[in-house]
Short mmCIF file of C-alpha atoms in Angstrom, two decimals:
data_model
loop_
_atom_site.label_atom_id
_atom_site.label_comp_id
_atom_site.label_asym_id
_atom_site.label_seq_id
_atom_site.Cartn_x
_atom_site.Cartn_y
_atom_site.Cartn_z
CA MET Q 1 -29.83 -39.26 306.94
CA PHE Q 2 -32.74 -39.42 309.43
CA ALA Q 3 -30.83 -41.73 311.77
CA GLN Q 4 -27.78 -39.44 311.56
CA VAL Q 5 -29.83 -36.35 312.44
CA VAL Q 6 -31.51 -38.13 315.36
CA GLY Q 7 -28.14 -39.37 316.61
CA ILE Q 8 -26.71 -35.85 316.53
CA LEU Q 9 -29.64 -34.05 318.15
CA PHE Q 10 -30.59 -36.68 320.72
CA PRO Q 11 -27.80 -35.85 323.22
CA VAL Q 12 -28.58 -32.12 322.95
CA PHE Q 13 -32.33 -32.49 323.44
CA ALA Q 14 -32.01 -35.29 326.01
CA ILE Q 15 -29.80 -33.22 328.32
CA THR Q 16 -32.05 -30.19 327.75
CA LEU Q 17 -35.05 -32.35 328.73
CA VAL Q 18 -33.25 -33.42 331.91
CA GLY Q 19 -32.74 -29.72 332.65
CA PHE Q 20 -36.48 -29.14 332.16
CA PHE Q 21 -37.35 -31.89 334.65
CA ILE Q 22 -34.81 -30.53 337.12
CA GLY Q 23 -36.33 -27.06 336.82
CA ARG Q 24 -39.86 -28.44 337.02
CA TRP Q 25 -39.53 -30.61 340.12
CA LEU Q 26 -36.38 -29.63 341.99
CA LYS Q 27 -36.75 -25.90 341.18
CA PRO Q 28 -33.07 -25.06 341.80
CA ASP Q 29 -31.75 -21.52 341.51
CA PHE Q 30 -29.60 -21.66 338.38
CA LYS Q 31 -28.38 -18.07 338.75
CA PRO Q 32 -25.25 -18.91 340.81
CA ILE Q 33 -24.64 -21.99 338.64
CA ASN Q 34 -24.87 -19.89 335.47
CA ARG Q 35 -22.58 -17.28 337.03
CA ILE Q 36 -19.95 -19.94 337.76
CA ASN Q 37 -20.39 -21.34 334.27
CA MET Q 38 -20.05 -17.98 332.50
CA ASP Q 39 -17.24 -16.64 334.72
CA VAL Q 40 -15.18 -19.83 335.25
CA LEU Q 41 -16.08 -22.86 333.14
CA VAL Q 42 -16.78 -21.14 329.79
CA PRO Q 43 -13.62 -18.98 330.03
CA ALA Q 44 -11.66 -22.20 330.70
CA LEU Q 45 -13.21 -23.75 327.58
CA VAL Q 46 -12.44 -20.64 325.51
CA PHE Q 47 -8.85 -20.39 326.80
CA SER Q 48 -7.99 -24.08 326.26
CA SER Q 49 -9.53 -24.09 322.77
CA LEU Q 50 -8.02 -20.85 321.44
CA ALA Q 51 -4.58 -21.50 322.94
CA VAL Q 52 -4.10 -24.58 320.73
CA MET Q 53 -6.30 -23.63 317.76
CA PRO Q 54 -4.32 -23.38 314.51
CA MET Q 55 -4.26 -19.64 313.82
CA GLU Q 56 -3.74 -18.91 310.17
CA MET Q 57 -4.89 -16.39 307.62
CA GLY Q 58 -7.38 -19.12 306.74
CA GLN Q 59 -9.34 -18.17 309.88
CA LEU Q 60 -10.01 -14.66 308.55
CA PRO Q 61 -12.97 -15.70 306.35
CA LEU Q 62 -14.60 -17.42 309.35
CA ILE Q 63 -14.16 -14.31 311.48
CA THR Q 64 -15.53 -12.11 308.68
CA ALA Q 65 -18.49 -14.44 308.19
CA SER Q 66 -19.30 -14.45 311.90
CA VAL Q 67 -19.33 -10.64 311.96
CA VAL Q 68 -21.68 -10.60 308.96
CA ALA Q 69 -23.91 -13.20 310.65
CA VAL Q 70 -24.26 -10.90 313.69
CA LEU Q 71 -24.47 -7.44 312.09
CA LEU Q 72 -26.45 -8.02 308.87
CA PRO Q 73 -29.63 -9.22 310.67
CA GLY Q 74 -29.47 -6.05 312.78
CA LEU Q 75 -29.32 -3.89 309.66
CA LEU Q 76 -32.20 -5.83 308.12
CA MET Q 77 -34.29 -5.23 311.25
CA ILE Q 78 -34.19 -1.44 310.71
CA PRO Q 79 -36.63 -1.44 307.74
CA ILE Q 80 -38.52 -4.46 309.12
CA CYS Q 81 -39.21 -2.67 312.41
CA LYS Q 82 -40.33 0.47 310.55
CA ILE Q 83 -42.70 -1.48 308.31
CA LEU Q 84 -44.16 -3.64 311.10
CA LYS Q 85 -44.05 -0.77 313.65
CA LEU Q 86 -41.90 -2.71 316.11
CA ASN Q 87 -39.56 -1.33 318.75
CA PHE Q 88 -36.08 -1.78 317.25
CA LYS Q 89 -34.37 -2.02 320.65
CA VAL Q 90 -36.73 -4.82 321.68
CA TRP Q 91 -36.66 -6.87 318.47
CA ALA Q 92 -33.24 -6.36 316.88
CA PRO Q 93 -30.97 -7.96 319.51
CA SER Q 94 -32.84 -11.29 319.39
CA ASN Q 95 -32.16 -11.46 315.64
CA MET Q 96 -28.52 -10.47 315.99
CA PHE Q 97 -27.31 -12.38 319.03
CA ARG Q 98 -28.16 -16.04 318.87
CA ASN Q 99 -27.68 -18.96 321.21
CA SER Q 100 -24.02 -19.44 320.32
CA GLY Q 101 -23.17 -20.85 323.76
CA ASN Q 102 -25.87 -23.00 325.36
CA LEU Q 103 -26.97 -24.57 322.09
CA ALA Q 104 -24.37 -23.95 319.38
CA ILE Q 105 -21.24 -25.36 321.05
CA PRO Q 106 -22.88 -28.69 322.00
CA LEU Q 107 -24.64 -28.86 318.62
CA PHE Q 108 -21.44 -28.26 316.63
CA THR Q 109 -19.36 -30.73 318.64
CA TYR Q 110 -21.99 -33.47 318.52
CA THR Q 111 -22.53 -32.88 314.79
CA PHE Q 112 -18.99 -32.45 313.50
CA GLY Q 113 -16.82 -33.84 316.31
CA ASN Q 114 -13.92 -32.24 318.18
CA THR Q 115 -12.59 -30.63 315.00
CA ALA Q 116 -15.50 -28.19 315.22
CA LEU Q 117 -14.85 -27.19 318.85
CA ALA Q 118 -12.23 -24.50 318.19
CA PRO Q 119 -14.19 -22.74 315.40
CA ALA Q 120 -17.36 -23.07 317.52
CA VAL Q 121 -15.60 -21.34 320.41
CA LEU Q 122 -14.32 -18.64 318.04
CA LEU Q 123 -17.89 -17.98 316.85
CA PHE Q 124 -19.05 -17.86 320.46
CA VAL Q 125 -16.32 -15.41 321.49
CA ILE Q 126 -17.02 -13.05 318.57
CA SER Q 127 -20.77 -13.18 319.19
CA SER Q 128 -20.35 -12.63 322.95
CA CYS Q 129 -17.98 -9.69 322.51
CA ALA Q 130 -20.35 -8.13 319.95
CA HIS Q 131 -23.29 -8.69 322.29
CA LEU Q 132 -21.59 -7.00 325.24
CA SER Q 133 -20.33 -4.10 323.14
CA ILE Q 134 -22.70 -3.40 320.24
CA GLY Q 135 -25.64 -5.05 322.01
CA VAL Q 136 -25.19 -3.06 325.20
CA ALA Q 137 -24.66 0.11 323.15
CA LEU Q 138 -28.06 -0.45 321.51
CA LEU Q 139 -29.77 -0.65 324.89
CA SER Q 140 -27.86 1.85 326.99
CA ASP Q 141 -25.91 5.09 326.94
CA GLY Q 142 -23.03 3.68 328.97
CA ASN Q 143 -19.54 2.58 327.93
CA PRO Q 144 -19.84 -0.94 326.43
CA ILE Q 145 -16.08 -1.25 325.87
CA LYS Q 146 -15.45 -1.08 329.62
CA LYS Q 147 -17.98 -3.86 330.16
CA MET Q 148 -16.39 -6.05 327.49
CA LEU Q 149 -12.88 -5.57 328.89
CA THR Q 150 -13.99 -6.90 332.29
CA MET Q 151 -15.63 -10.04 330.86
CA PRO Q 152 -13.84 -13.26 331.96
CA VAL Q 153 -14.69 -14.79 328.57
CA PHE Q 154 -13.03 -11.88 326.74
CA LEU Q 155 -9.96 -11.95 328.99
CA ALA Q 156 -9.63 -15.74 328.57
CA ALA Q 157 -9.90 -15.36 324.79
CA LEU Q 158 -7.29 -12.61 324.80
CA LEU Q 159 -4.85 -14.68 326.88
CA GLY Q 160 -5.42 -17.81 324.78
CA LEU Q 161 -4.84 -15.92 321.54
CA LEU Q 162 -1.75 -14.23 322.99
CA LEU Q 163 -0.16 -17.57 323.90
CA ASN Q 164 -1.12 -18.98 320.52
CA LEU Q 165 0.02 -16.13 318.28
CA SER Q 166 3.23 -15.45 320.24
CA GLY Q 167 4.37 -19.03 319.77
CA ILE Q 168 4.87 -19.44 323.53
CA GLY Q 169 2.28 -22.20 323.64
CA ILE Q 170 0.52 -23.56 326.71
CA TRP Q 171 1.98 -25.76 329.45
CA LYS Q 172 0.37 -29.19 328.99
CA PRO Q 173 -0.76 -29.66 332.61
CA LEU Q 174 -2.39 -26.21 332.44
CA TYR Q 175 -4.08 -27.16 329.18
CA ASP Q 176 -5.31 -30.44 330.69
CA ALA Q 177 -6.73 -28.63 333.73
CA THR Q 178 -8.52 -25.91 331.75
CA HIS Q 179 -9.72 -28.42 329.15
CA LEU Q 180 -11.19 -30.62 331.89
CA LEU Q 181 -12.79 -27.62 333.59
CA GLY Q 182 -14.16 -26.26 330.33
CA GLY Q 183 -15.66 -29.61 329.37
CA ALA Q 184 -18.15 -29.26 332.23
CA SER Q 185 -19.57 -26.07 330.71
CA ILE Q 186 -21.39 -27.78 327.83
CA PRO Q 187 -23.78 -30.02 329.83
CA ILE Q 188 -24.40 -27.18 332.28
CA MET Q 189 -25.38 -24.90 329.36
CA LEU Q 190 -27.96 -27.45 328.21
CA LEU Q 191 -29.31 -28.12 331.71
CA SER Q 192 -29.73 -24.38 332.26
CA LEU Q 193 -31.47 -23.95 328.91
CA GLY Q 194 -33.85 -26.78 329.77
CA SER Q 195 -34.70 -25.27 333.15
CA GLN Q 196 -35.59 -21.98 331.42
CA MET Q 197 -38.29 -23.80 329.44
CA CYS Q 198 -40.33 -24.04 332.64
CA ASN Q 199 -40.99 -20.30 332.40
CA ILE Q 200 -42.84 -20.47 329.07
CA ARG Q 201 -46.27 -18.77 329.16
CA LEU Q 202 -48.87 -19.15 326.37
CA SER Q 203 -49.60 -15.41 326.48
CA GLY Q 204 -46.27 -14.81 324.73
CA LEU Q 205 -46.86 -17.37 321.97
CA LYS Q 206 -47.60 -14.77 319.26
CA VAL Q 207 -44.43 -12.83 320.04
CA GLY Q 208 -42.43 -16.08 320.09
CA ILE Q 209 -43.76 -17.24 316.71
CA MET Q 210 -43.12 -13.84 315.14
CA CYS Q 211 -39.57 -13.75 316.51
CA THR Q 212 -38.88 -17.26 315.19
CA ILE Q 213 -40.08 -16.29 311.69
CA LEU Q 214 -38.11 -13.02 311.64
CA SER Q 215 -35.03 -14.82 312.97
CA PHE Q 216 -35.23 -17.33 310.12
CA VAL Q 217 -35.70 -14.63 307.50
CA THR Q 218 -32.82 -12.42 308.67
CA GLY Q 219 -30.61 -15.46 309.30
CA ALA Q 220 -31.30 -16.89 305.85
CA ILE Q 221 -30.41 -13.60 304.16
CA ALA Q 222 -27.21 -13.39 306.21
CA PHE Q 223 -26.23 -16.94 305.24
CA ILE Q 224 -26.94 -16.31 301.54
CA ALA Q 225 -24.65 -13.26 301.67
CA ILE Q 226 -21.95 -15.33 303.38
CA TYR Q 227 -22.37 -18.17 300.87
CA LEU Q 228 -22.10 -15.85 297.88
CA PHE Q 229 -19.33 -13.51 298.96
CA ILE Q 230 -17.12 -15.22 301.58
CA PRO Q 231 -15.08 -18.30 300.57
CA LEU Q 232 -15.32 -20.89 303.34
CA PRO Q 233 -14.37 -24.56 303.64
CA THR Q 234 -17.30 -26.97 303.80
CA LEU Q 235 -17.14 -27.46 307.59
CA HIS Q 236 -17.24 -23.73 308.29
CA LEU Q 237 -20.02 -23.23 305.75
CA GLN Q 238 -22.10 -25.93 307.44
CA MET Q 239 -21.45 -24.37 310.83
CA LEU Q 240 -22.39 -20.89 309.59
CA LEU Q 241 -25.69 -22.19 308.22
CA LEU Q 242 -26.56 -23.56 311.66
CA PHE Q 243 -25.15 -20.45 313.37
CA THR Q 244 -27.34 -18.04 311.37
CA MET Q 245 -30.46 -20.10 312.13
CA LEU Q 246 -30.01 -20.46 315.89
CA PRO Q 247 -32.67 -19.12 318.29
CA PRO Q 248 -31.91 -16.01 320.40
CA ALA Q 249 -29.39 -16.13 323.24
CA VAL Q 250 -30.68 -16.17 326.82
CA MET Q 251 -28.48 -13.13 327.47
CA ASN Q 252 -30.91 -11.07 325.38
CA TYR Q 253 -33.44 -11.40 328.18
CA MET Q 254 -30.87 -10.66 330.89
CA LEU Q 255 -29.87 -7.39 329.21
CA ALA Q 256 -33.48 -6.44 328.38
CA GLU Q 257 -34.38 -6.89 332.05
CA ARG Q 258 -31.36 -4.92 333.22
CA PHE Q 259 -32.13 -1.92 330.97
CA ASP Q 260 -35.93 -2.36 331.14
CA ILE Q 261 -36.33 -2.66 327.36
CA GLY Q 262 -39.45 -4.83 326.94
CA PRO Q 263 -38.24 -7.69 329.17
CA GLU Q 264 -41.54 -9.63 329.01
CA LYS Q 265 -41.56 -9.62 325.21
CA VAL Q 266 -37.88 -10.54 325.01
CA ALA Q 267 -38.46 -13.40 327.47
CA SER Q 268 -41.19 -14.78 325.18
CA MET Q 269 -38.90 -14.43 322.15
CA VAL Q 270 -36.06 -16.30 323.82
CA LEU Q 271 -38.06 -19.10 325.43
CA PHE Q 272 -40.45 -19.87 322.56
CA SER Q 273 -37.78 -19.61 319.86
CA ASN Q 274 -35.53 -22.01 321.78
CA PHE Q 275 -38.51 -24.33 322.33
CA PHE Q 276 -39.39 -24.24 318.61
CA SER Q 277 -35.80 -25.27 317.83
CA ILE Q 278 -36.99 -28.82 318.54
CA ILE Q 279 -38.75 -28.52 315.17
CA THR Q 280 -36.50 -26.10 313.28
CA LEU Q 281 -33.06 -27.51 314.13
CA PRO Q 282 -33.58 -30.95 312.55
CA ILE Q 283 -34.68 -29.26 309.30
CA VAL Q 284 -31.68 -26.90 309.24
CA LEU Q 285 -29.34 -29.74 310.23
CA VAL Q 286 -30.48 -31.87 307.28
CA ILE Q 287 -29.76 -28.94 304.93
CA ALA Q 288 -26.36 -28.33 306.56
CA LEU Q 289 -25.31 -31.98 306.26
CA SER Q 290 -26.38 -32.00 302.60
CA LEU Q 291 -23.73 -29.31 301.94
CA GLY Q 292 -20.98 -31.78 302.84
#
């Protein structure tokens, strides 16, 4: 089991470490790279995956479970924030919207193989759409639906699902091109995540530890609810366990900075929680593999 866990996590952490060294010594500006990744490469990955993904009623439990995994931690944070006297807008999003892109997609594919890619992308799309609708609504008074409808990832998902559900299918050369383009998104996600680790400051350690603990508590409760009430095949159950225990998404910081909702605290939550995943992910992965 130990060798299996190491073999799964090594590619993820090794590429992330390369990203750290790149950020440390070369100090590149990842903003335009991340923009290209989120607006071109990730939509290509989403489109090529959803266009050929078997769409059946059997996918409904996975969709339901992913919604529970996102929304239930947010509901749990309402009493938690009142008891601990925390700012809900600062703390709730990091418990709701986890690293379903940079970390989850590579982790799922390295752990379970290509059969996990389509459901991993589906989880990512649902989480991203919820983040840019519900998440933005939590932080602003604007129209989150308009923002979501202009997202390349959302449009790519919509087009992929349309081709899939209509039975039209996708032209093979187009699939090959988008599949090849989308494949580049995964290593770039990990390199970008690694470069973000250079920004860790010890002054935010307390906030980072507290966020990691709360994230585990809310995630564990969400998974227990999913396990008890939503029938899922073993693969999807294993993926949901990992999904509910992921650290916060980097986008939490981007939105907190944009709306000026405790950006320094959110930065500490995101960076330290992702850093602590070096310790937490192997533990969760062992539990997930034991479910098989």
